[in-house]
Amino acid sequence: TTDSVDSAAGPKSLDELVVGFAQVGAESGWRTANTTDIQTAFEDAGIELKFSDAQQKQENQIKAIRSYIQQGVDVIAFSPVVETGWDAVLNEAKAANIPVVLTDRAVDSQDDSLYVSFLGSDFIEEGKKAGEWVVEEYKDSTDPVKIIQLEGTTGAAPAIDRAEGFAEVTGADDKFEIVASQTGDFTRAGGKQVTEALLKSNPNVDLIYAHNDDMGLGAIEAIEAAGLKPGEDIKIVTVDAVKDGMQALADGKINFIVECSPLLGKQLVDIVKQVNDGETPEKRIITEETTFTQEQAIEALPDRQY
Ligand code: GYE
């Protein structure tokens, strides 16, 4: 019968495979680099990729995942906008026997059978690296160091974890005071708006810690509009290391960047191939990344891909 043929079918050829990818949005330079890298990797591998952009809204992402389930794709990959609220739709994918890969961001589900692999950065580690630079930079200062934190999207894994890692390291010394902490939604406009408002209530701030480059770039605009010098009057530390961020670091307007790599496409293709071959991919694949000072940014910029 056709049934027995189906169950004995084994791996599909790559040009028969269909993968559905539910992206967060296009909120930052990181995100657009991530989208391009994933689309290019699937094109190069000759695997069909269905792509949807959730415009930073969880309900859109859930809709996209449901539609991939309905279309019977072979693998679903997605970068969850926020950590919570995924169990229902992930159980639907499981019931339909469609493996799910988390790329870039985590879900907080207790049941880790709901996804086959989680590929992405260690965001707590990134927050710690930002904090370690701050501790070193102010090691000789006995005065309080007043910090504004520009948070990523509320409830998103990188916003939660980058705050946690930073607080853990800087919290060991009372002189570091986070005087204000607000979300700028990982966008340049958000970073600018929040900084504008917070500078009015906190004119004596020493440093801005932004959870991504784009919000740091928005902060630069707000600082300059207030007649101050970013990188000097107010220091800036960010995460990502996209080209615009690296340029601002090279120009001395940002002081330090913790790298977060958006180049996850090839590794995602590998996971899809493993799943297709009936292999079990590693449950957690952590991206390797570095940090950049001004000198290192100047050196790295000419070869930077994104
Ligand atoms: O840092 C930020 C983007 O999830 C790691 O999302 C990603 C973050 C990245 O909007 O720029």
Coordinates of C-alpha atoms and ligand atoms in Angstrom, one line a residue:
T1 CA 0.0 0.0 0.0
T2 CA 1.0 3.6 -0.3
D3 CA 1.2 3.8 3.5
S4 CA 4.0 1.3 3.7
V5 CA 5.9 3.0 0.9
D6 CA 5.6 6.3 2.8
S7 CA 6.9 5.0 6.1
A8 CA 9.8 3.3 4.4
A9 CA 10.6 6.5 2.4
G10 CA 13.7 7.6 4.4
P11 CA 15.4 10.9 3.8
K12 CA 13.9 13.2 1.2
S13 CA 16.2 14.7 -1.5
L14 CA 17.1 18.3 -0.7
D15 CA 15.0 19.7 -3.5
E16 CA 11.9 18.0 -2.0
L17 CA 12.4 19.6 1.4
V18 CA 10.4 22.5 2.6
V19 CA 11.3 24.6 5.7
G20 CA 9.1 27.3 7.2
F21 CA 10.9 30.1 9.0
A22 CA 9.0 32.6 11.2
Q23 CA 11.2 35.6 11.7
V24 CA 10.8 38.2 14.5
G25 CA 10.7 41.2 12.2
A26 CA 13.1 43.8 10.7
E27 CA 13.7 45.8 13.9
S28 CA 17.5 46.1 13.7
G29 CA 20.6 45.8 11.5
W30 CA 21.2 42.5 13.3
R31 CA 17.8 41.2 12.2
T32 CA 18.1 42.1 8.6
A33 CA 21.6 40.6 8.4
N34 CA 20.2 37.4 10.1
T35 CA 17.3 37.2 7.5
T36 CA 19.7 37.7 4.5
D37 CA 22.1 35.1 5.9
I38 CA 19.3 32.5 6.4
Q39 CA 17.7 33.1 3.0
T40 CA 21.1 32.8 1.3
A41 CA 22.1 29.6 3.1
F42 CA 18.9 27.8 2.1
E43 CA 19.2 29.1 -1.5
D44 CA 22.8 27.8 -1.6
A45 CA 21.7 24.4 -0.2
G46 CA 18.9 24.1 -2.7
I47 CA 16.2 23.8 0.0
E48 CA 13.0 25.7 -0.3
L49 CA 12.4 28.2 2.5
K50 CA 9.1 29.7 3.3
F51 CA 9.6 33.0 5.1
S52 CA 7.4 35.2 7.2
D53 CA 8.0 38.5 9.1
A54 CA 6.0 38.8 12.4
Q55 CA 6.7 42.5 12.8
Q56 CA 7.7 41.9 16.4
K57 CA 4.2 40.5 17.3
Q58 CA 3.8 37.1 18.9
E59 CA 0.3 36.6 17.5
N60 CA 1.6 37.0 13.9
Q61 CA 4.4 34.5 14.6
I62 CA 1.9 32.0 16.0
K63 CA -0.3 32.4 12.9
A64 CA 2.7 31.9 10.7
I65 CA 3.7 28.7 12.5
R66 CA 0.1 27.4 12.3
S67 CA 0.1 28.0 8.6
Y68 CA 3.3 26.1 8.2
I69 CA 1.8 23.2 10.2
Q70 CA -1.2 23.3 7.9
Q71 CA 1.0 23.3 4.8
G72 CA 2.8 20.3 6.1
V73 CA 6.3 21.7 5.9
D74 CA 9.2 19.3 6.8
V75 CA 10.8 21.5 9.5
I76 CA 9.7 24.7 11.2
A77 CA 12.3 27.1 12.4
F78 CA 11.6 30.4 14.3
S79 CA 13.1 33.0 16.5
P80 CA 10.6 33.6 19.3
V81 CA 9.7 37.3 19.8
V82 CA 9.2 36.7 23.5
E83 CA 10.0 33.7 25.8
T84 CA 6.6 32.8 27.1
G85 CA 3.4 31.5 25.6
W86 CA 4.6 28.9 23.0
D87 CA 3.5 25.6 24.5
A88 CA 0.2 25.4 22.7
V89 CA 1.4 26.0 19.2
L90 CA 4.6 23.9 19.7
N91 CA 2.4 21.0 20.9
E92 CA 0.4 21.4 17.7
A93 CA 3.6 21.1 15.7
K94 CA 4.6 18.0 17.7
A95 CA 1.2 16.4 17.1
A96 CA 1.7 17.0 13.4
N97 CA 5.1 15.4 13.6
I98 CA 6.9 18.5 12.4
P99 CA 10.3 19.1 14.1
V100 CA 10.9 22.7 15.4
V101 CA 14.2 24.4 15.6
L102 CA 14.7 27.5 17.7
T103 CA 17.1 29.9 16.1
D104 CA 18.6 32.9 18.0
R105 CA 16.1 33.2 20.8
A106 CA 14.8 30.8 23.5
V107 CA 11.4 29.8 24.8
D108 CA 10.8 29.2 28.5
S109 CA 8.9 25.9 28.0
Q110 CA 9.6 23.3 30.6
D111 CA 9.0 20.6 28.0
D112 CA 12.2 20.5 25.9
S113 CA 10.7 17.8 23.7
L114 CA 8.8 20.6 22.0
Y115 CA 11.9 21.5 19.9
V116 CA 14.8 19.5 18.4
S117 CA 17.5 22.1 18.8
F118 CA 18.2 25.6 20.0
L119 CA 20.9 27.5 17.9
G120 CA 22.0 30.9 19.1
S121 CA 24.1 33.0 21.4
D122 CA 24.5 32.9 25.2
F123 CA 22.9 36.3 26.0
I124 CA 23.7 36.1 29.8
E125 CA 27.4 35.8 28.8
E126 CA 27.0 38.9 26.5
G127 CA 25.6 40.9 29.4
K128 CA 28.4 39.8 31.6
K129 CA 31.0 40.9 29.0
A130 CA 29.4 44.3 28.8
G131 CA 29.5 44.5 32.6
E132 CA 33.1 43.4 32.8
W133 CA 34.1 46.3 30.5
V134 CA 32.3 48.8 32.6
V135 CA 33.9 47.5 35.8
E136 CA 37.3 47.7 34.3
E137 CA 36.7 51.2 32.8
Y138 CA 35.7 52.7 36.2
K139 CA 38.1 50.6 38.3
D140 CA 39.9 53.7 39.7
S141 CA 36.8 55.7 40.3
T142 CA 35.3 56.0 43.8
D143 CA 32.4 58.2 42.7
P144 CA 29.0 56.7 41.8
V145 CA 28.7 55.6 38.2
K146 CA 25.2 56.4 37.0
I147 CA 23.9 54.1 34.2
I148 CA 20.9 54.2 31.9
Q149 CA 19.9 50.8 30.5
L150 CA 18.1 50.6 27.2
E151 CA 16.4 47.3 27.2
G152 CA 15.4 45.2 24.2
T153 CA 11.9 44.0 23.5
T154 CA 10.1 43.3 26.8
G155 CA 9.9 39.6 27.5
A156 CA 12.5 38.7 24.8
A157 CA 15.3 36.3 25.8
P158 CA 18.1 38.7 24.8
A159 CA 16.5 41.5 26.8
I160 CA 16.0 39.4 29.9
D161 CA 19.4 37.7 29.8
R162 CA 21.5 40.8 28.8
A163 CA 20.0 42.7 31.8
E164 CA 20.7 39.7 34.1
G165 CA 24.3 39.2 33.1
F166 CA 25.1 42.9 33.3
A167 CA 23.5 43.3 36.7
E168 CA 25.3 40.2 38.0
V169 CA 28.7 41.7 37.2
T170 CA 28.1 45.4 38.0
G171 CA 26.0 44.6 41.0
A172 CA 29.0 43.4 42.9
D173 CA 30.0 47.0 43.5
D174 CA 27.6 49.6 45.0
K175 CA 29.1 52.5 43.0
F176 CA 27.3 51.2 39.9
E177 CA 23.8 52.5 39.9
I178 CA 21.3 51.7 37.2
V179 CA 19.3 55.0 37.5
A180 CA 16.8 54.2 34.8
S181 CA 16.0 51.1 32.7
Q182 CA 13.4 51.2 29.9
T183 CA 12.7 49.3 26.7
G184 CA 13.6 50.8 23.3
D185 CA 12.2 47.6 21.6
F186 CA 15.6 47.0 19.9
T187 CA 15.0 49.8 17.4
R188 CA 16.9 53.0 16.6
A189 CA 13.8 55.1 17.0
G190 CA 13.0 53.5 20.3
G191 CA 16.6 54.1 21.6
K192 CA 16.4 57.7 20.6
Q193 CA 13.1 58.4 22.1
V194 CA 13.8 56.7 25.4
T195 CA 17.2 58.4 25.7
E196 CA 15.7 61.8 25.0
A197 CA 13.2 61.4 27.8
L198 CA 15.6 59.8 30.3
L199 CA 18.3 62.4 29.8
K200 CA 15.9 65.0 31.0
S201 CA 15.3 63.2 34.3
N202 CA 18.9 62.0 34.6
P203 CA 21.2 64.8 33.3
N204 CA 24.2 63.5 35.2
V205 CA 24.3 60.0 33.7
D206 CA 27.8 58.6 33.0
L207 CA 27.0 55.7 30.8
I208 CA 24.4 54.1 28.6
Y209 CA 24.2 50.3 28.3
A210 CA 22.1 49.5 25.3
H211 CA 21.0 45.9 24.6
N212 CA 21.7 46.3 20.9
D213 CA 23.7 48.6 18.5
D214 CA 20.5 50.2 17.0
M215 CA 19.3 51.5 20.3
G216 CA 22.8 52.8 21.0
L217 CA 22.8 54.6 17.7
G218 CA 19.5 56.2 18.6
A219 CA 21.0 57.2 21.9
I220 CA 23.9 58.9 20.1
E221 CA 21.4 61.1 18.2
A222 CA 19.6 62.0 21.4
I223 CA 22.9 62.8 23.2
E224 CA 24.1 65.0 20.3
A225 CA 20.7 66.8 20.2
A226 CA 21.1 67.6 23.9
G227 CA 24.5 69.3 23.0
L228 CA 26.6 66.5 24.6
K229 CA 29.3 64.3 23.1
P230 CA 28.5 60.6 22.9
G231 CA 31.5 58.4 23.9
E232 CA 33.0 61.3 26.0
D233 CA 30.3 63.1 28.1
I234 CA 28.3 59.9 28.2
K235 CA 29.9 56.6 27.4
I236 CA 28.0 53.9 25.5
V237 CA 28.3 50.1 25.6
T238 CA 26.2 48.0 23.2
V239 CA 25.7 44.4 21.9
D240 CA 25.7 43.1 18.3
A241 CA 28.6 44.6 16.3
V242 CA 26.8 45.3 13.1
K243 CA 28.4 47.7 10.6
D244 CA 26.8 50.9 11.7
G245 CA 27.6 50.1 15.4
M246 CA 31.2 49.3 14.5
Q247 CA 31.5 52.5 12.5
A248 CA 30.3 54.5 15.6
L249 CA 32.8 52.6 17.7
A250 CA 35.6 53.4 15.3
D251 CA 34.5 57.0 15.4
G252 CA 34.6 57.1 19.2
K253 CA 30.9 57.6 19.7
I254 CA 30.4 54.1 21.1
N255 CA 33.0 52.9 23.6
F256 CA 32.7 49.1 23.6
I257 CA 30.7 46.5 21.7
V258 CA 29.9 42.9 22.6
E259 CA 29.5 40.8 19.5
C260 CA 26.4 38.8 18.8
S261 CA 26.6 37.0 15.5
P262 CA 23.5 36.9 13.2
L263 CA 25.2 34.5 10.8
L264 CA 23.1 31.4 11.7
G265 CA 22.1 30.3 8.2
K266 CA 24.6 27.5 7.5
Q267 CA 24.2 26.0 10.9
L268 CA 20.4 26.0 10.5
V269 CA 20.7 24.2 7.2
D270 CA 23.0 21.6 8.8
I271 CA 20.4 21.0 11.5
V272 CA 17.6 20.6 8.9
K273 CA 19.8 18.1 7.0
Q274 CA 20.5 16.1 10.1
V275 CA 16.8 16.0 10.9
N276 CA 16.0 14.8 7.4
D277 CA 18.6 12.1 7.7
G278 CA 17.0 10.8 10.8
E279 CA 19.9 12.0 13.0
T280 CA 19.5 13.8 16.3
P281 CA 21.1 17.3 16.2
E282 CA 22.7 18.7 19.3
K283 CA 20.1 20.2 21.6
R284 CA 22.0 23.4 22.3
I285 CA 24.4 25.0 19.8
I286 CA 26.1 28.1 21.1
T287 CA 27.4 30.8 18.7
E288 CA 31.0 31.8 19.1
E289 CA 31.6 35.6 19.5
T290 CA 34.1 38.2 20.6
T291 CA 34.1 41.8 21.9
F292 CA 35.4 45.0 20.2
T293 CA 37.3 48.1 21.5
Q294 CA 37.7 51.1 19.2
E295 CA 41.1 49.9 17.8
Q296 CA 39.7 46.5 17.2
A297 CA 36.7 48.0 15.4
I298 CA 38.9 50.0 13.1
E299 CA 40.8 46.9 12.2
A300 CA 37.8 44.7 11.7
L301 CA 35.6 47.1 9.8
P302 CA 37.0 46.7 6.3
D303 CA 36.2 42.9 6.3
R304 CA 32.9 43.1 8.2
Q305 CA 30.2 41.3 6.2
Y306 CA 27.2 42.9 7.8
Ligands
GYE1 O1 20.7 41.5 19.4 C1 18.9 42.6 18.3 C2 17.8 42.0 17.6 O2 17.7 38.3 19.2 C3 20.0 38.4 19.3 O3 17.4 40.9 18.3 C4 18.8 39.0 18.7 C5 18.6 40.4 19.0 C6 19.7 41.4 18.5 O4 16.7 42.9 17.4 O5 19.6 43.6 17.5

